[in-house]
Amino acid sequence: MSLESPVLAIDPLLDDPRTRILVCCGSGGVGKTTTAAALGVRAAERGRKAVVLTIDPARRLAQSMGLSELDNTPRRVNGIDESAGGELHAMMLDMKRTFDEVVLQHSDPERARAILENPFYQSLSAGFAGTQEYMAMEKLGQLRALDAWDLIIVDTPPSRSALDFLDAPKRLGSFLDGRFIRLLMAPAKVGGRAGVKFLNMGMSVMTGTLNKVVGGQLLRDVQTFVAAMDSMFGGFRKRADATYKLLQANGTAFLVVAAPERDALREASYFVERLAAEDMPLAGLVLNRVHRSGAERLTAERALAAAEALEEDDEGSEEASPESPTPLPSGEFDESAENLQTVGIVDQPDGKVGLRTNSPESETKETHTHDAYDAHRLAAGLLRLHAERMQLVARERRTRDRFVSVHPEVPMVDVAALPGDVHDLAGLREIGERLAQGQPTAA
Amino acid sequence: MTGKGGTGKTTVAAALALALAAEGRRILLVEVEGRQGIAQLFETDALPYVERKIAVSPGGGEVHALAIDPEQALLDYLDMFYKLGRAGRALKKLGAIDFATTIAPGLRDVLLTGKACEAVRRKDKAGWRTYDAVVMDAPPTGRITRFLNVNDEVAGLARIGPIYNQAQAVMRVMKSRETAVHLVTLLEEMPVQETVDGVAELRAAGLPVGGVVINMVRPVILDSEAVCAAANGQRTAVAKALSQAGLGGARRGGHAERLVDPLLAQAHEHAERVALERRERAELEELGLPTYELDLLGDGVDLGGLYRLAENLRKQGLGVA
């Protein structure tokens, strides 16, 4: 038995002209980037002028959208059906370049150069734990300000915790505005003025200590860096605040992406609670990689028992069947072979599937005795696979139900697992289709 | 122990620590990313910044654990070298510690690796090493080389002085024969790609690569030949077999017959996955590294499962002294 949630209807969300920003968030490895890209393709083909901001896409996913390098400017994606009047643009975030741009925009050339060349700046811009998040926000603000698209879809950095995306920019902002940075700058700024003599003395003790601990040259670099960045400090905080407000505004919707695994759904849960606390609009939860079975009425236990029975019975035994099977008409094979392309995406109980080998049917008759034995083993294997699948389905459902019982109000959509990774637009389209048609697994 | 996010590197690191602890040895398991993953695995309260025993191994060995926090490590470091007790706290109040540990990731990494190296080299009064081995649940593959190669990271920041010296000491341990960087992966495209890239980076940096642990390996129940055979020509026979096993009628429209299609669909997905796994395995083999395999624990990893994984690693020769 499964708990029910309201259905997250993707198409109305994508079609609504008031939806201007869609943020896909969630913990790492749940298919966030793929979801963002699939939403972009679907939105564009439904007539929106959309741009997808991806952070760290897998190589082949990036290639599927024609992105071959980090160039920080949105590029039009080829191969999109634009007949509905939409377009898709995509870009990969280059965090260092985004940071450089902010510096260049907000300081005169000489000062900008001093900052860009400072080793501290280089270390900070390439690797500060929150830089990627901060720059993703910064880029989002820039794209929004350009007003060239009517829908911006944002993928969030592959952090361990989904909350990092919300917290890191503030942390970087307040850190750069922080007291300590001001203190470090104080000697440079206030020189020997009498009024601050006391503070200055304290400072020299402090810098003396720091000198000892971190080394003088390093401290001088920090001070130069801080002094050069001085003009920008207030700005960092302000910009972080402005983007934060953008996330609370009408027209922004958050999609929390998760997989039916304990850790991913726990993160999703934190995120849902946090969004509510921050008055940020949650559209719903996308549950990726959900497994299903076309034969859900056959339980794992029965399948296993049947498999064991078949394996014990190794005589082949053609005579034991209570019903004599009718040979399949040869047309049956051609019919199912046509369904080849749908393999792996068929989830309905009556879904048909065909396979690639075109061995003639007549062969079976010639080697019948041998085959009957093999057929038992094959059937047993199929049943064991089914048991494994059913156990997985049950496990996923338990994990999912735990989330639903805590957050029954959150709309959800399940996206069935694909056997492989997505590498092309067709794959993204397929995911989009599943997103739009997915039903939360109901009881 | 490194690996792409989601491959289970914390679990494998813990299993390796347990494996190493067999035969009465004393192991320290450290985590550096503030996730408290070790505490969750061992079903204990959050780990403080204090080494504490969290498990015993069958042969009387012990696993101790420590969650290294960069702020605490910096205060430790200040205390150790400068006896800065109160001044250290004052620095913290001012945000200086926050500053030092966040502004330059290289500095933070020196502190984290520095603490681990200190534990590696620590000796008791009799001159014996406190720990027989230190297992680190390290940052993910994408960042591991930068993390361990602290020397390069701080080179631009500190060319002389105490931090530079500390980085040098760390590098001596990291590049020594006492260190091995193991990588955890799954038989999936992205993790394997990251593993291959990660190994190349580690090698280029002169860091000692250990082995590859293939985690969550699922059993091969049917390969693609069998699935093809079942789908072509053998459908009726399979339906009949299902019927014999008591699952209903084999005639068209009968219960057993109607099972064939959905079961085959599942088998086909399975076969596709098996084929993909074979390709990924081949790609890993090209690395020329020892590989170890751990089976998927269907119901998630509990404490019992962790001991089984440890035993399994030992059987394959990882974690044997």
Short mmCIF file of N, CA and C in Angstrom, two decimals, chain B residues 98-252:
data_model
loop_
_atom_site.label_atom_id
_atom_site.label_comp_id
_atom_site.label_asym_id
_atom_site.label_seq_id
_atom_site.Cartn_x
_atom_site.Cartn_y
_atom_site.Cartn_z
N ASP B 98 37.32 31.44 11.16
CA ASP B 98 36.41 31.28 10.05
C ASP B 98 37.10 31.77 8.78
N PHE B 99 37.70 32.93 8.92
CA PHE B 99 38.39 33.56 7.82
C PHE B 99 39.48 32.64 7.26
N ALA B 100 40.34 32.22 8.18
CA ALA B 100 41.50 31.44 7.73
C ALA B 100 41.07 30.11 7.12
N THR B 101 39.99 29.52 7.66
CA THR B 101 39.64 28.20 7.16
C THR B 101 38.73 28.26 5.94
N THR B 102 38.16 29.42 5.66
CA THR B 102 37.31 29.46 4.47
C THR B 102 37.92 30.19 3.30
N ILE B 103 38.72 31.22 3.59
CA ILE B 103 39.17 32.04 2.46
C ILE B 103 40.04 31.25 1.49
N ALA B 104 40.84 30.39 2.04
CA ALA B 104 41.72 29.64 1.15
C ALA B 104 41.52 28.16 1.42
N PRO B 105 40.86 27.48 0.52
CA PRO B 105 40.61 26.06 0.74
C PRO B 105 41.91 25.30 0.98
N GLY B 106 42.96 25.78 0.37
CA GLY B 106 44.25 25.13 0.57
C GLY B 106 44.65 25.12 2.04
N LEU B 107 44.39 26.25 2.71
CA LEU B 107 44.74 26.33 4.13
C LEU B 107 43.92 25.34 4.94
N ARG B 108 42.62 25.30 4.59
CA ARG B 108 41.75 24.39 5.32
C ARG B 108 42.22 22.95 5.13
N ASP B 109 42.59 22.62 3.90
CA ASP B 109 43.01 21.26 3.62
C ASP B 109 44.30 20.90 4.34
N VAL B 110 45.20 21.87 4.48
CA VAL B 110 46.43 21.59 5.22
C VAL B 110 46.09 21.23 6.65
N LEU B 111 45.11 21.92 7.21
CA LEU B 111 44.73 21.63 8.59
C LEU B 111 44.12 20.24 8.72
N LEU B 112 43.25 19.90 7.77
CA LEU B 112 42.58 18.59 7.83
C LEU B 112 43.56 17.45 7.61
N THR B 113 44.36 17.57 6.56
CA THR B 113 45.32 16.50 6.30
C THR B 113 46.39 16.49 7.38
N GLY B 114 46.71 17.70 7.88
CA GLY B 114 47.73 17.80 8.92
C GLY B 114 47.33 17.02 10.17
N LYS B 115 46.06 17.14 10.53
CA LYS B 115 45.58 16.43 11.72
C LYS B 115 45.66 14.92 11.49
N ALA B 116 45.28 14.48 10.30
CA ALA B 116 45.33 13.05 9.99
C ALA B 116 46.78 12.55 10.04
N CYS B 117 47.69 13.36 9.49
CA CYS B 117 49.10 12.95 9.49
C CYS B 117 49.66 12.89 10.91
N GLU B 118 49.19 13.83 11.72
CA GLU B 118 49.64 13.81 13.12
C GLU B 118 49.25 12.48 13.76
N ALA B 119 48.00 12.03 13.48
CA ALA B 119 47.55 10.75 14.04
C ALA B 119 48.37 9.58 13.49
N VAL B 120 48.76 9.68 12.23
CA VAL B 120 49.57 8.62 11.62
C VAL B 120 50.91 8.50 12.35
N ARG B 121 51.49 9.65 12.66
CA ARG B 121 52.86 9.63 13.21
C ARG B 121 52.91 9.54 14.73
N ARG B 122 51.76 9.72 15.37
CA ARG B 122 51.75 9.79 16.83
C ARG B 122 52.26 8.49 17.46
N LYS B 123 53.06 8.63 18.53
CA LYS B 123 53.59 7.43 19.20
C LYS B 123 53.26 7.48 20.69
N ASP B 124 53.13 6.31 21.27
CA ASP B 124 52.90 6.29 22.72
C ASP B 124 54.23 6.37 23.45
N LYS B 125 54.17 6.29 24.79
CA LYS B 125 55.38 6.49 25.58
C LYS B 125 56.47 5.48 25.26
N ALA B 126 56.01 4.27 24.94
CA ALA B 126 56.99 3.22 24.66
C ALA B 126 57.59 3.35 23.26
N GLY B 127 57.11 4.32 22.51
CA GLY B 127 57.66 4.53 21.18
C GLY B 127 56.92 3.78 20.08
N TRP B 128 55.80 3.12 20.45
CA TRP B 128 54.99 2.43 19.44
C TRP B 128 54.02 3.42 18.83
N ARG B 129 53.69 3.18 17.60
CA ARG B 129 52.67 4.02 16.97
C ARG B 129 51.32 3.82 17.66
N THR B 130 50.62 4.92 17.88
CA THR B 130 49.32 4.83 18.53
C THR B 130 48.34 4.02 17.68
N TYR B 131 48.36 4.26 16.38
CA TYR B 131 47.45 3.54 15.48
C TYR B 131 48.25 2.72 14.46
N ASP B 132 47.74 1.52 14.20
CA ASP B 132 48.39 0.71 13.17
C ASP B 132 48.09 1.23 11.78
N ALA B 133 46.93 1.86 11.65
CA ALA B 133 46.60 2.46 10.36
C ALA B 133 45.55 3.55 10.58
N VAL B 134 45.55 4.52 9.68
CA VAL B 134 44.55 5.57 9.70
C VAL B 134 43.80 5.49 8.37
N VAL B 135 42.48 5.36 8.45
CA VAL B 135 41.66 5.32 7.23
C VAL B 135 40.90 6.64 7.14
N MET B 136 41.04 7.33 6.02
CA MET B 136 40.33 8.59 5.89
C MET B 136 39.18 8.48 4.90
N ASP B 137 38.02 8.88 5.36
CA ASP B 137 36.88 9.03 4.46
C ASP B 137 37.08 10.41 3.83
N ALA B 138 37.69 10.40 2.66
CA ALA B 138 38.21 11.64 2.07
C ALA B 138 37.18 12.33 1.19
N PRO B 139 37.46 13.53 0.74
CA PRO B 139 36.56 14.22 -0.19
C PRO B 139 36.40 13.42 -1.49
N PRO B 140 35.37 13.74 -2.27
CA PRO B 140 35.10 12.97 -3.48
C PRO B 140 36.19 13.06 -4.55
N THR B 141 36.13 12.12 -5.47
CA THR B 141 37.15 11.98 -6.52
C THR B 141 37.49 13.29 -7.22
N GLY B 142 36.45 14.09 -7.47
CA GLY B 142 36.68 15.33 -8.20
C GLY B 142 37.61 16.28 -7.48
N ARG B 143 37.69 16.16 -6.15
CA ARG B 143 38.51 17.11 -5.40
C ARG B 143 39.70 16.46 -4.72
N ILE B 144 39.86 15.15 -4.86
CA ILE B 144 40.81 14.44 -4.01
C ILE B 144 42.25 14.88 -4.26
N THR B 145 42.61 15.10 -5.51
CA THR B 145 44.00 15.44 -5.78
C THR B 145 44.34 16.81 -5.20
N ARG B 146 43.46 17.76 -5.40
CA ARG B 146 43.71 19.08 -4.79
C ARG B 146 43.78 18.98 -3.28
N PHE B 147 42.92 18.13 -2.73
CA PHE B 147 42.86 18.00 -1.28
C PHE B 147 44.15 17.43 -0.71
N LEU B 148 44.65 16.37 -1.34
CA LEU B 148 45.84 15.72 -0.80
C LEU B 148 47.13 16.44 -1.20
N ASN B 149 47.07 17.09 -2.32
CA ASN B 149 48.27 17.73 -2.83
C ASN B 149 48.39 19.15 -2.26
N VAL B 150 48.33 19.24 -0.95
CA VAL B 150 48.25 20.54 -0.29
C VAL B 150 49.43 21.43 -0.63
N ASN B 151 50.53 20.79 -0.92
CA ASN B 151 51.73 21.56 -1.20
C ASN B 151 51.50 22.55 -2.34
N ASP B 152 50.95 22.02 -3.41
CA ASP B 152 50.65 22.86 -4.56
C ASP B 152 49.65 23.93 -4.20
N GLU B 153 48.66 23.52 -3.40
CA GLU B 153 47.58 24.43 -3.08
C GLU B 153 48.05 25.65 -2.30
N VAL B 154 48.97 25.42 -1.39
CA VAL B 154 49.39 26.56 -0.58
C VAL B 154 50.64 27.22 -1.15
N ALA B 155 51.21 26.63 -2.18
CA ALA B 155 52.46 27.18 -2.70
C ALA B 155 52.32 28.65 -3.06
N GLY B 156 51.17 28.96 -3.69
CA GLY B 156 50.98 30.34 -4.08
C GLY B 156 50.69 31.25 -2.89
N LEU B 157 50.23 30.67 -1.82
CA LEU B 157 49.79 31.47 -0.67
C LEU B 157 50.89 31.62 0.37
N ALA B 158 51.55 30.55 0.64
CA ALA B 158 52.58 30.60 1.68
C ALA B 158 53.86 29.99 1.13
N ARG B 159 54.80 30.83 0.81
CA ARG B 159 56.04 30.31 0.22
C ARG B 159 57.08 29.98 1.27
N ILE B 160 56.92 30.63 2.42
CA ILE B 160 57.76 30.27 3.55
C ILE B 160 56.89 30.32 4.80
N GLY B 161 57.46 30.03 5.94
CA GLY B 161 56.70 30.17 7.17
C GLY B 161 56.06 28.87 7.61
N PRO B 162 55.39 28.96 8.76
CA PRO B 162 54.89 27.74 9.40
C PRO B 162 53.90 26.95 8.56
N ILE B 163 53.04 27.64 7.82
CA ILE B 163 52.06 26.90 7.04
C ILE B 163 52.75 26.13 5.92
N TYR B 164 53.73 26.78 5.35
CA TYR B 164 54.52 26.12 4.32
C TYR B 164 55.17 24.85 4.90
N ASN B 165 55.74 24.98 6.08
CA ASN B 165 56.40 23.83 6.70
C ASN B 165 55.42 22.69 6.97
N GLN B 166 54.26 23.10 7.45
CA GLN B 166 53.24 22.10 7.75
C GLN B 166 52.87 21.34 6.45
N ALA B 167 52.69 22.11 5.37
CA ALA B 167 52.33 21.50 4.10
C ALA B 167 53.41 20.52 3.65
N GLN B 168 54.66 20.89 3.85
CA GLN B 168 55.76 20.00 3.48
C GLN B 168 55.69 18.69 4.26
N ALA B 169 55.41 18.81 5.56
CA ALA B 169 55.35 17.61 6.39
C ALA B 169 54.21 16.71 5.94
N VAL B 170 53.08 17.32 5.62
CA VAL B 170 51.94 16.55 5.15
C VAL B 170 52.30 15.81 3.86
N MET B 171 52.94 16.53 2.97
CA MET B 171 53.28 15.93 1.68
C MET B 171 54.21 14.74 1.83
N ARG B 172 55.11 14.83 2.79
CA ARG B 172 56.04 13.71 3.00
C ARG B 172 55.26 12.44 3.35
N VAL B 173 54.24 12.60 4.22
CA VAL B 173 53.43 11.43 4.59
C VAL B 173 52.61 10.95 3.40
N MET B 174 51.98 11.91 2.72
CA MET B 174 51.07 11.55 1.63
C MET B 174 51.77 10.81 0.49
N LYS B 175 52.98 11.23 0.20
CA LYS B 175 53.66 10.60 -0.93
C LYS B 175 54.49 9.40 -0.52
N SER B 176 54.47 9.06 0.76
CA SER B 176 55.29 7.95 1.21
C SER B 176 54.62 6.63 0.86
N ARG B 177 55.38 5.55 1.04
CA ARG B 177 54.83 4.23 0.73
C ARG B 177 53.82 3.78 1.76
N GLU B 178 53.70 4.55 2.82
CA GLU B 178 52.71 4.19 3.84
C GLU B 178 51.30 4.61 3.45
N THR B 179 51.19 5.42 2.41
CA THR B 179 49.88 5.92 2.01
C THR B 179 49.40 5.21 0.75
N ALA B 180 48.11 4.96 0.69
CA ALA B 180 47.50 4.45 -0.55
C ALA B 180 46.14 5.13 -0.70
N VAL B 181 45.89 5.65 -1.89
CA VAL B 181 44.59 6.25 -2.16
C VAL B 181 43.74 5.23 -2.90
N HIS B 182 42.67 4.77 -2.25
CA HIS B 182 41.75 3.82 -2.89
C HIS B 182 40.55 4.59 -3.44
N LEU B 183 40.02 4.08 -4.54
CA LEU B 183 38.86 4.76 -5.13
C LEU B 183 37.66 3.82 -5.17
N VAL B 184 36.53 4.33 -4.71
CA VAL B 184 35.31 3.54 -4.74
C VAL B 184 34.51 3.93 -5.97
N THR B 185 33.96 2.95 -6.66
CA THR B 185 33.14 3.27 -7.83
C THR B 185 31.96 2.31 -7.92
N LEU B 186 31.04 2.65 -8.78
CA LEU B 186 29.96 1.74 -9.14
C LEU B 186 30.17 1.38 -10.60
N LEU B 187 29.52 0.34 -11.07
CA LEU B 187 29.66 -0.02 -12.48
C LEU B 187 28.69 0.81 -13.31
N GLU B 188 28.81 2.11 -13.20
CA GLU B 188 27.98 3.01 -13.99
C GLU B 188 28.89 4.01 -14.68
N GLU B 189 28.33 4.62 -15.71
CA GLU B 189 29.13 5.45 -16.57
C GLU B 189 29.87 6.59 -15.86
N MET B 190 29.11 7.41 -15.15
CA MET B 190 29.71 8.59 -14.53
C MET B 190 30.74 8.25 -13.46
N PRO B 191 30.41 7.37 -12.53
CA PRO B 191 31.42 7.04 -11.51
C PRO B 191 32.69 6.45 -12.10
N VAL B 192 32.54 5.62 -13.13
CA VAL B 192 33.73 5.01 -13.74
C VAL B 192 34.56 6.10 -14.43
N GLN B 193 33.88 6.99 -15.14
CA GLN B 193 34.60 8.07 -15.80
C GLN B 193 35.37 8.90 -14.78
N GLU B 194 34.71 9.22 -13.67
CA GLU B 194 35.39 10.00 -12.62
C GLU B 194 36.55 9.25 -12.02
N THR B 195 36.40 7.94 -11.90
CA THR B 195 37.48 7.13 -11.34
C THR B 195 38.70 7.18 -12.26
N VAL B 196 38.43 7.00 -13.56
CA VAL B 196 39.53 7.00 -14.53
C VAL B 196 40.23 8.38 -14.51
N ASP B 197 39.43 9.45 -14.52
CA ASP B 197 40.02 10.80 -14.47
C ASP B 197 40.78 11.00 -13.16
N GLY B 198 40.18 10.55 -12.07
CA GLY B 198 40.79 10.74 -10.75
C GLY B 198 42.14 10.03 -10.65
N VAL B 199 42.20 8.81 -11.17
CA VAL B 199 43.46 8.06 -11.13
C VAL B 199 44.54 8.80 -11.92
N ALA B 200 44.14 9.32 -13.09
CA ALA B 200 45.12 10.04 -13.91
C ALA B 200 45.64 11.27 -13.15
N GLU B 201 44.76 11.98 -12.48
CA GLU B 201 45.18 13.17 -11.74
C GLU B 201 46.09 12.81 -10.57
N LEU B 202 45.71 11.77 -9.85
CA LEU B 202 46.53 11.35 -8.71
C LEU B 202 47.93 10.95 -9.18
N ARG B 203 47.96 10.21 -10.28
CA ARG B 203 49.25 9.76 -10.80
C ARG B 203 50.09 10.94 -11.24
N ALA B 204 49.44 11.90 -11.90
CA ALA B 204 50.19 13.06 -12.37
C ALA B 204 50.77 13.84 -11.19
N ALA B 205 50.07 13.82 -10.06
CA ALA B 205 50.54 14.56 -8.89
C ALA B 205 51.53 13.74 -8.07
N GLY B 206 51.80 12.52 -8.50
CA GLY B 206 52.75 11.68 -7.77
C GLY B 206 52.19 11.12 -6.47
N LEU B 207 50.87 11.05 -6.37
CA LEU B 207 50.27 10.48 -5.16
C LEU B 207 50.04 8.98 -5.37
N PRO B 208 50.31 8.18 -4.34
CA PRO B 208 50.23 6.72 -4.51
C PRO B 208 48.80 6.21 -4.62
N VAL B 209 48.46 5.64 -5.79
CA VAL B 209 47.12 5.08 -5.99
C VAL B 209 47.11 3.64 -5.48
N GLY B 210 46.10 3.30 -4.70
CA GLY B 210 46.00 1.93 -4.18
C GLY B 210 45.20 1.07 -5.13
N GLY B 211 43.94 0.79 -4.81
CA GLY B 211 43.12 -0.05 -5.67
C GLY B 211 41.77 0.58 -5.93
N VAL B 212 40.97 -0.13 -6.72
CA VAL B 212 39.62 0.33 -7.01
C VAL B 212 38.64 -0.63 -6.36
N VAL B 213 37.75 -0.10 -5.57
CA VAL B 213 36.72 -0.92 -4.95
C VAL B 213 35.42 -0.72 -5.73
N ILE B 214 34.95 -1.77 -6.35
CA ILE B 214 33.68 -1.70 -7.08
C ILE B 214 32.58 -2.05 -6.10
N ASN B 215 31.76 -1.08 -5.83
CA ASN B 215 30.77 -1.24 -4.76
C ASN B 215 29.39 -1.54 -5.34
N MET B 216 28.53 -2.10 -4.52
CA MET B 216 27.13 -2.38 -4.86
C MET B 216 27.01 -3.20 -6.14
N VAL B 217 27.81 -4.23 -6.24
CA VAL B 217 27.75 -5.09 -7.42
C VAL B 217 26.51 -5.97 -7.33
N ARG B 218 25.72 -5.96 -8.41
CA ARG B 218 24.51 -6.75 -8.40
C ARG B 218 24.74 -8.05 -9.16
N PRO B 219 24.10 -9.12 -8.74
CA PRO B 219 24.36 -10.42 -9.36
C PRO B 219 23.84 -10.44 -10.81
N VAL B 220 24.54 -11.20 -11.65
CA VAL B 220 24.07 -11.40 -13.01
C VAL B 220 23.17 -12.63 -12.98
N ILE B 221 21.88 -12.42 -13.21
CA ILE B 221 20.95 -13.54 -13.15
C ILE B 221 20.76 -14.13 -14.54
N LEU B 222 20.64 -13.26 -15.51
CA LEU B 222 20.50 -13.72 -16.89
C LEU B 222 21.34 -12.81 -17.77
N ASP B 223 22.08 -13.39 -18.69
CA ASP B 223 22.80 -12.50 -19.59
C ASP B 223 21.99 -12.30 -20.87
N SER B 224 22.50 -11.47 -21.76
CA SER B 224 21.66 -11.06 -22.88
C SER B 224 21.34 -12.23 -23.81
N GLU B 225 22.27 -13.21 -23.93
CA GLU B 225 21.98 -14.35 -24.80
C GLU B 225 20.74 -15.09 -24.29
N ALA B 226 20.74 -15.29 -22.97
CA ALA B 226 19.61 -16.02 -22.40
C ALA B 226 18.31 -15.24 -22.62
N VAL B 227 18.39 -13.93 -22.46
CA VAL B 227 17.17 -13.13 -22.62
C VAL B 227 16.70 -13.20 -24.07
N CYS B 228 17.64 -13.13 -24.98
CA CYS B 228 17.27 -13.22 -26.40
C CYS B 228 16.62 -14.56 -26.69
N ALA B 229 17.24 -15.61 -26.16
CA ALA B 229 16.69 -16.95 -26.38
C ALA B 229 15.28 -17.03 -25.84
N ALA B 230 15.09 -16.48 -24.68
CA ALA B 230 13.78 -16.55 -24.04
C ALA B 230 12.73 -15.81 -24.86
N ALA B 231 13.16 -14.71 -25.45
CA ALA B 231 12.19 -13.88 -26.14
C ALA B 231 11.87 -14.41 -27.52
N ASN B 232 12.84 -15.05 -28.12
CA ASN B 232 12.62 -15.56 -29.48
C ASN B 232 12.45 -17.05 -29.42
N GLY B 233 11.47 -17.53 -30.00
CA GLY B 233 11.35 -18.97 -30.08
C GLY B 233 10.97 -19.67 -28.79
N GLN B 234 11.34 -19.12 -27.64
CA GLN B 234 11.10 -19.86 -26.41
C GLN B 234 9.95 -19.30 -25.58
N ARG B 235 9.27 -18.34 -26.12
CA ARG B 235 8.20 -17.73 -25.33
C ARG B 235 7.18 -18.75 -24.85
N THR B 236 6.78 -19.63 -25.77
CA THR B 236 5.78 -20.62 -25.37
C THR B 236 6.33 -21.55 -24.30
N ALA B 237 7.57 -21.97 -24.51
CA ALA B 237 8.18 -22.88 -23.54
C ALA B 237 8.29 -22.20 -22.18
N VAL B 238 8.64 -20.91 -22.19
CA VAL B 238 8.75 -20.18 -20.92
C VAL B 238 7.37 -20.08 -20.26
N ALA B 239 6.36 -19.77 -21.07
CA ALA B 239 5.01 -19.68 -20.52
C ALA B 239 4.61 -21.01 -19.90
N LYS B 240 4.99 -22.06 -20.58
CA LYS B 240 4.65 -23.39 -20.09
C LYS B 240 5.36 -23.66 -18.76
N ALA B 241 6.62 -23.30 -18.70
CA ALA B 241 7.39 -23.51 -17.47
C ALA B 241 6.77 -22.72 -16.32
N LEU B 242 6.38 -21.49 -16.61
CA LEU B 242 5.76 -20.66 -15.56
C LEU B 242 4.47 -21.33 -15.09
N SER B 243 3.78 -21.87 -16.04
CA SER B 243 2.52 -22.53 -15.70
C SER B 243 2.78 -23.74 -14.82
N GLN B 244 3.82 -24.49 -15.18
CA GLN B 244 4.17 -25.67 -14.38
C GLN B 244 4.54 -25.29 -12.96
N ALA B 245 5.10 -24.12 -12.84
CA ALA B 245 5.50 -23.69 -11.50
C ALA B 245 4.29 -23.17 -10.72
N GLY B 246 3.12 -23.33 -11.30
CA GLY B 246 1.92 -22.99 -10.55
C GLY B 246 1.48 -21.55 -10.69
N LEU B 247 1.92 -20.89 -11.76
CA LEU B 247 1.57 -19.48 -11.89
C LEU B 247 0.44 -19.24 -12.89
N GLY B 248 -0.34 -20.25 -13.14
CA GLY B 248 -1.52 -20.04 -13.99
C GLY B 248 -1.39 -20.69 -15.35
N GLY B 249 -2.33 -20.40 -16.20
CA GLY B 249 -2.40 -21.06 -17.50
C GLY B 249 -1.38 -20.55 -18.49
N ALA B 250 -0.90 -21.42 -19.34
CA ALA B 250 0.12 -21.05 -20.31
C ALA B 250 -0.49 -20.64 -21.63
N ARG B 251 -1.81 -20.88 -21.79
CA ARG B 251 -2.47 -20.51 -23.04
C ARG B 251 -2.46 -19.01 -23.21
N ARG B 252 -2.65 -18.59 -24.44
CA ARG B 252 -2.70 -17.14 -24.67
C ARG B 252 -3.79 -16.53 -23.80
#
